[in-house]
XYZ file of N, CA and C in Angstrom:
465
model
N 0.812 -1.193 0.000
C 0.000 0.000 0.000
C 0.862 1.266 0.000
N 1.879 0.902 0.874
C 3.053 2.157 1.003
C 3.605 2.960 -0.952
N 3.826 1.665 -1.345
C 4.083 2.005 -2.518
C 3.171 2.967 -3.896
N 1.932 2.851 -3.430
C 0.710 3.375 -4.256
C 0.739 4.547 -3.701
N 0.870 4.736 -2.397
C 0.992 6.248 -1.715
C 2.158 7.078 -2.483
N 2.888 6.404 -1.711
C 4.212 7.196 -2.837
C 4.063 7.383 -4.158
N 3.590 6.735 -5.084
C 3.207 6.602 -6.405
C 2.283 7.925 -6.897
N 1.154 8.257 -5.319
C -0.202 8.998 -5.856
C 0.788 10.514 -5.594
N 1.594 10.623 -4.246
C 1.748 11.609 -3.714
C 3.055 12.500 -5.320
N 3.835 11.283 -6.213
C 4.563 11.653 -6.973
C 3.791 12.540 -8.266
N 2.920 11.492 -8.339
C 1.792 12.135 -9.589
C 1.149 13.109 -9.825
N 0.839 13.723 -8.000
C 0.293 15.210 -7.622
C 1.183 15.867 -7.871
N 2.215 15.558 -7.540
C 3.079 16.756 -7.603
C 3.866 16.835 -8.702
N 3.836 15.744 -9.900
C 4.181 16.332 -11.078
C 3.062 17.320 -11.727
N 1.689 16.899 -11.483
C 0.955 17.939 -11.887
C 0.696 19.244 -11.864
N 0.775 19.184 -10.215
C 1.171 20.716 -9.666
C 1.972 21.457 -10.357
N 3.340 20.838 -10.875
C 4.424 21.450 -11.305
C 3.936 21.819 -12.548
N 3.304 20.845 -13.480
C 2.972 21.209 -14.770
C 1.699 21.842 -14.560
N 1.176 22.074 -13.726
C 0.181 23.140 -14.190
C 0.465 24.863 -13.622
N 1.667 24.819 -12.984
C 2.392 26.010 -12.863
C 3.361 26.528 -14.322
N 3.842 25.595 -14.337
C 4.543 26.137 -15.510
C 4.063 26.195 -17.182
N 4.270 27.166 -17.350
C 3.833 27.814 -19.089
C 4.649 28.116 -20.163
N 3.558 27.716 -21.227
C 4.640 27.446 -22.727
C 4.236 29.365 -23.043
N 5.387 29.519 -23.303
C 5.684 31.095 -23.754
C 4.930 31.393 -25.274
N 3.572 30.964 -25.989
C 2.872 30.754 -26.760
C 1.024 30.157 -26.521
N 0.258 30.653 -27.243
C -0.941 30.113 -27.164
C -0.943 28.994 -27.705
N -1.314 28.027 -27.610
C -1.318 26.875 -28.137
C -2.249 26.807 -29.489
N -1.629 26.011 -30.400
C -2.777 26.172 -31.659
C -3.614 24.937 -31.765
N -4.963 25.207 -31.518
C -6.531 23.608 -31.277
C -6.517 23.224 -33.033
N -7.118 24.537 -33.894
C -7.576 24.511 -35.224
C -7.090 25.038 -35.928
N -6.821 24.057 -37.016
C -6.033 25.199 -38.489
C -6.610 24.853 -39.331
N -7.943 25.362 -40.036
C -8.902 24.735 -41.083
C -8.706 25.799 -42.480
N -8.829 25.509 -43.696
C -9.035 26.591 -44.976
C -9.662 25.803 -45.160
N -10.907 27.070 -46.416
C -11.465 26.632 -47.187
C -11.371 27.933 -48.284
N -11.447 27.595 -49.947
C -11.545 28.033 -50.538
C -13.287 28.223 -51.372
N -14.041 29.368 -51.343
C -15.268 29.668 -51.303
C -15.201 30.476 -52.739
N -16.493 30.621 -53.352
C -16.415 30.946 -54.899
C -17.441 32.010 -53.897
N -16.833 33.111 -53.308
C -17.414 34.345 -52.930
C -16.210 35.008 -53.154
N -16.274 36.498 -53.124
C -15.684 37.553 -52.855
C -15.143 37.794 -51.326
N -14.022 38.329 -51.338
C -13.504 38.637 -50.016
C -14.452 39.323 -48.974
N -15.789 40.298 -49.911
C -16.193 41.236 -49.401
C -17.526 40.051 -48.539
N -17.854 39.291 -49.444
C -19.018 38.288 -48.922
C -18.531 37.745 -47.488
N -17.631 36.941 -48.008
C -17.065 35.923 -46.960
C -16.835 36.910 -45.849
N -16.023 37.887 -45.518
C -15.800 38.745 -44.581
C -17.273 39.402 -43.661
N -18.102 39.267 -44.052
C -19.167 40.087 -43.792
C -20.218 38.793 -43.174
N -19.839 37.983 -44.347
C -20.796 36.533 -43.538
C -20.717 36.077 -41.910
N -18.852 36.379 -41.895
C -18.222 35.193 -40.801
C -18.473 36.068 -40.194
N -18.543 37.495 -40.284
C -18.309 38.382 -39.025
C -19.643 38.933 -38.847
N -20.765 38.458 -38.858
C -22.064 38.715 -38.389
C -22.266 37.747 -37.714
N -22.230 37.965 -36.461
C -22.288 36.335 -35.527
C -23.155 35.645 -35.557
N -24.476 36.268 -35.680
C -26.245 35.720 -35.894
C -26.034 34.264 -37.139
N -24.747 34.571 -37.959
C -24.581 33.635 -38.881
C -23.963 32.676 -38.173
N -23.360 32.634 -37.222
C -22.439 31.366 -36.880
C -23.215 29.954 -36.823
N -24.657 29.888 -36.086
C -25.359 29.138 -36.065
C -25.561 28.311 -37.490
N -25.455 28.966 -38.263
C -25.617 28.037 -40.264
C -24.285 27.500 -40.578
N -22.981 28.242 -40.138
C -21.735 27.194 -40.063
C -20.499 26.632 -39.234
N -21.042 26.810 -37.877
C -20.500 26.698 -36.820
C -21.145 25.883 -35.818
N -20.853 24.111 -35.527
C -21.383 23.392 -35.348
C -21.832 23.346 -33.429
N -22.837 23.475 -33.204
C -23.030 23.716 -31.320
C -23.340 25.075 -31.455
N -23.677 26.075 -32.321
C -23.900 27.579 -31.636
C -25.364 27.291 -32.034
N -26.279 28.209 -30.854
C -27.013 28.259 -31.319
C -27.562 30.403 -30.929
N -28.811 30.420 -30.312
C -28.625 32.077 -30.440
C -27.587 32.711 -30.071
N -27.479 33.812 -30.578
C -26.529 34.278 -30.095
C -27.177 36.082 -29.982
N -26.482 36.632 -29.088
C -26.940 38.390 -28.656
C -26.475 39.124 -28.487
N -26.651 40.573 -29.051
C -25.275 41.613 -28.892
C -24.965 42.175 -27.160
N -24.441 42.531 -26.798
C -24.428 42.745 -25.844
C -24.741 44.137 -25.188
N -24.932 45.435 -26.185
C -25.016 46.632 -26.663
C -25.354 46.895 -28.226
N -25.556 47.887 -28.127
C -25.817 48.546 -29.420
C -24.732 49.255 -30.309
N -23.534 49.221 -30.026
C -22.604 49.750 -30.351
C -22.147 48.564 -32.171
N -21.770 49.589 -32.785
C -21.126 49.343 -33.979
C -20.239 48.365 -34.379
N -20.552 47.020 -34.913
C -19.661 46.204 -35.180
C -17.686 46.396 -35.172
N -17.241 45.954 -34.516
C -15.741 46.477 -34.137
C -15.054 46.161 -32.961
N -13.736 46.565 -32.982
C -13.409 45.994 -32.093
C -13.730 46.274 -30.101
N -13.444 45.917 -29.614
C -14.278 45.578 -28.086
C -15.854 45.794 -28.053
N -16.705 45.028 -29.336
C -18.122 44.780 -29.496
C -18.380 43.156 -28.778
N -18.934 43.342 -27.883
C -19.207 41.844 -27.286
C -20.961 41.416 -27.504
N -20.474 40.036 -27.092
C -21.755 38.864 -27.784
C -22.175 37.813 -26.766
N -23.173 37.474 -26.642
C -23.527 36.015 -25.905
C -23.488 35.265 -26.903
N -23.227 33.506 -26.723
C -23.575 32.568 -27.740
C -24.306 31.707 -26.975
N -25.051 31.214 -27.313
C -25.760 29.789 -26.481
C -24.727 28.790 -27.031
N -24.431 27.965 -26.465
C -23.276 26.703 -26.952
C -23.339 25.560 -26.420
N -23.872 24.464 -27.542
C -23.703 22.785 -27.093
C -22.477 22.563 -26.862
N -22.610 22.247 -25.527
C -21.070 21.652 -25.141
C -21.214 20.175 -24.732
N -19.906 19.228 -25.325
C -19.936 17.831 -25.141
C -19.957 18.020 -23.525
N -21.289 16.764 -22.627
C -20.989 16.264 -21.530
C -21.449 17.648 -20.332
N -21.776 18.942 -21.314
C -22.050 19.747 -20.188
C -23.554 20.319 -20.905
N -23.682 20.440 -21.922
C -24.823 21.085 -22.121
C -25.184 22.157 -23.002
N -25.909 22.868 -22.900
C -25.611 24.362 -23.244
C -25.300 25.221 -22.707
N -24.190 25.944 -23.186
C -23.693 26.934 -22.143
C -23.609 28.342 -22.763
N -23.864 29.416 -21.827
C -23.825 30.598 -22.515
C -22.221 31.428 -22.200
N -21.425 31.800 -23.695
C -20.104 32.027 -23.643
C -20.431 33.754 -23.871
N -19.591 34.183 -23.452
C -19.274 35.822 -23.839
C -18.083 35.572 -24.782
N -18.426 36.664 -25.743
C -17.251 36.523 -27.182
C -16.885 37.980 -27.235
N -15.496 38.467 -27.460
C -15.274 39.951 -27.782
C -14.638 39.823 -28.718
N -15.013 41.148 -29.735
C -14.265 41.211 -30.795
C -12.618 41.450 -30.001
N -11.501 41.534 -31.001
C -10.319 42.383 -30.405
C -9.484 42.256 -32.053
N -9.574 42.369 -33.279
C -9.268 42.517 -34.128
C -10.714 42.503 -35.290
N -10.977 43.842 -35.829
C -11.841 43.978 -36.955
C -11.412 44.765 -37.958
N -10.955 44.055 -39.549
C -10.381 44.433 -39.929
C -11.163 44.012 -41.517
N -12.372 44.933 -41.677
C -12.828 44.657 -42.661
C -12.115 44.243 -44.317
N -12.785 42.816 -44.965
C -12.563 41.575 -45.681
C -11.275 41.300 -45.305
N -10.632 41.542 -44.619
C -9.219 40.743 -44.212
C -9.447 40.017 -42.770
N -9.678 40.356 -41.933
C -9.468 39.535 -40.634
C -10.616 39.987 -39.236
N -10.485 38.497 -38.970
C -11.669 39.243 -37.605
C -10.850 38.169 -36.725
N -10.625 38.449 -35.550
C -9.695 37.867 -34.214
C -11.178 37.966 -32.720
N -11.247 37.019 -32.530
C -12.526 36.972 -31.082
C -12.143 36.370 -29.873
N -12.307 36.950 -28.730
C -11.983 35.555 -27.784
C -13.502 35.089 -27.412
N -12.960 34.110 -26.689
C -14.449 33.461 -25.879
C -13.831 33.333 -24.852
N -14.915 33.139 -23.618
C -15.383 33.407 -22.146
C -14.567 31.237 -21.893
N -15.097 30.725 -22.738
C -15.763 29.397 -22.347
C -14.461 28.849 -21.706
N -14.428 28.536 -20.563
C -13.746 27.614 -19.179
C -13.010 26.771 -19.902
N -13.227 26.067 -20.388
C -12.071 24.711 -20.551
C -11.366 25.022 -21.106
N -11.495 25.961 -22.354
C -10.140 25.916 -23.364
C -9.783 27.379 -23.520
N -10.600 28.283 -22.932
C -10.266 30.084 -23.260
C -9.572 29.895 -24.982
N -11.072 29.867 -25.304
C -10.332 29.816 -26.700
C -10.239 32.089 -27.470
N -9.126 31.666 -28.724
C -9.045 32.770 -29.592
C -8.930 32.554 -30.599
N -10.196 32.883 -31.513
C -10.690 32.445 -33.052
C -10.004 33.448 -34.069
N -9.293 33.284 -34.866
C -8.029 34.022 -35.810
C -9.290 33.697 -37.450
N -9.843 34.075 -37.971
C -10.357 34.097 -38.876
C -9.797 34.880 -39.997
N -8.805 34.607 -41.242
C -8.731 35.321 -41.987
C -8.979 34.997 -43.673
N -8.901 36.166 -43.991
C -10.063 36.232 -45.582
C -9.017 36.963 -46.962
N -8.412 35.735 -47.530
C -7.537 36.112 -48.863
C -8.096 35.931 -49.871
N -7.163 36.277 -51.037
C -7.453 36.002 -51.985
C -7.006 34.587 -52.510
N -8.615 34.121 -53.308
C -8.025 32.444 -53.789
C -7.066 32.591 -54.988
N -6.481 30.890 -55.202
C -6.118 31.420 -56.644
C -6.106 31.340 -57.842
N -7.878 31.861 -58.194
C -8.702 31.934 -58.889
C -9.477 33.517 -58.468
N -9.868 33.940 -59.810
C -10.624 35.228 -60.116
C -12.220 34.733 -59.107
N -12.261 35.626 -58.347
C -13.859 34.979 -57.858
C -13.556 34.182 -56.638
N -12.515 33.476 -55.950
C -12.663 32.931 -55.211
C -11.782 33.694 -53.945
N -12.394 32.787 -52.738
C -11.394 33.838 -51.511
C -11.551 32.761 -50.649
N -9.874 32.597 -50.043
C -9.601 31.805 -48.774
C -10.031 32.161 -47.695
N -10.681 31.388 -46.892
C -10.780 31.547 -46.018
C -10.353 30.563 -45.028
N -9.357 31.241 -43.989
C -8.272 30.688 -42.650
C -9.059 30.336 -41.515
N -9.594 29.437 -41.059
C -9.962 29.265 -39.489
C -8.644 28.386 -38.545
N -8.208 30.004 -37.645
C -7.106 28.789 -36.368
C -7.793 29.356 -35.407
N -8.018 28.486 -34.400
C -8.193 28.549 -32.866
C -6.827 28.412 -31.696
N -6.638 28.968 -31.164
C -5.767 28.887 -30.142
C -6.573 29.131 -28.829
N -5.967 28.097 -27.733
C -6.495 28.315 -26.587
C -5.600 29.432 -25.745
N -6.016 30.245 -25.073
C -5.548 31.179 -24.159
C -4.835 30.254 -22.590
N -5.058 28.979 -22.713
C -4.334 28.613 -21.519
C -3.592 27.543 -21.751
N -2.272 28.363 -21.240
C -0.781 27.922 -21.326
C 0.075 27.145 -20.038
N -0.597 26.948 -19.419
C 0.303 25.746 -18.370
C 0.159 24.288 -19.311
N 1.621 23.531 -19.183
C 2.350 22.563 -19.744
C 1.178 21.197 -19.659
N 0.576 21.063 -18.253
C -0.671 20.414 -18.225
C -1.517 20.434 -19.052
N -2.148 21.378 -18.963
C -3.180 21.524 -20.019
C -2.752 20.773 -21.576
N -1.399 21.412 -21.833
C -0.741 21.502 -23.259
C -0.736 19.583 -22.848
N -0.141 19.144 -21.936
C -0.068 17.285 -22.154
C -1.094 16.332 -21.883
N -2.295 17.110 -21.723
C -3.756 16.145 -20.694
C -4.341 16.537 -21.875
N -5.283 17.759 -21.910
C -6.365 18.342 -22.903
C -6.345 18.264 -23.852
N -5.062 19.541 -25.171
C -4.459 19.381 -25.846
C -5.112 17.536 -26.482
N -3.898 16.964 -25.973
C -4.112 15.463 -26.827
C -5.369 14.775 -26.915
N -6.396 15.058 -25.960
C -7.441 14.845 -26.013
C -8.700 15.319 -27.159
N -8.380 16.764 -27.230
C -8.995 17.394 -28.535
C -8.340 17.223 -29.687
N -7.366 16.491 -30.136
C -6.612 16.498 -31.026
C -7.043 15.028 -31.681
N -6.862 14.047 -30.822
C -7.703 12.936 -30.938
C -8.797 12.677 -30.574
């Protein structure tokens, strides 16, 4: 029994350690493109009206401004959000990069992964078409997270 003690008391305290210490970087969850037979001006305007996320963004469902203030940056949002194993949950989203048909940057509120959505909008390469970049990075950087979670969403 002595030995399992020692065993549990080692395991805490590698964790401890790794969940103190941090990778000097956000970690990257998502790196998705797609190439769309829209205009930069479409695609840009689609992704960044949030009311749309619900038609291509899988688990959102309403979503609400939080004010009346002008699409841009520090404009915040509620989302309703299916979350695996918890439910629906309501996330707060802020803009913090709006950079009309080129880029829109958001964080979210949501606990497990503090995620930050990097959305950007090029040109395809084709007349008529425009890339569009989806990466997610999570905002939390202890080494734990990066060796438990991390591999978990990945697989």
């Amino acid at each position: 029994m002595e030995i399992i003690a020692v065993i549990g008391v080692i395991f805490v305290s590698i964790c401890a350690m790794l969940s103190q210490l941090e990778v000097d970087y956000d970690p990257l969850i998502v790196d998705k493109s797609v190439v769309l037979a829209r205009t930069q001006k479409q695609v840009f305007y689609y992704v960044a009206d949030f009311h749309n996320h619900k038609k291509w963004i899988g688990g959102i469902g309403k979503t609400e401004e939080l004010d009346d203030s002008l699409m841009g940056e520090g404009k915040q949002f509620y989302q309703m959000v299916e979350t695996p194993f918890v439910g629906e949950t309501k996330q707060q989203l802020e803009i913090l990069q709006y950079t009309p048909t080129s880029k829109l940057v958001y964080n979210s509120n949501m606990e497990l992964l503090k995620p930050r959505m990097e959305l950007e909008i090029t040109p395809g390469n084709k007349p008529g078409q425009t890339r569009l970049t989806w990466k997610t990075y999570s905002r939390r950087r202890s080494y734990l997270f990066c060796v438990s979670m991390l591999l978990v969403i990945y697989y």
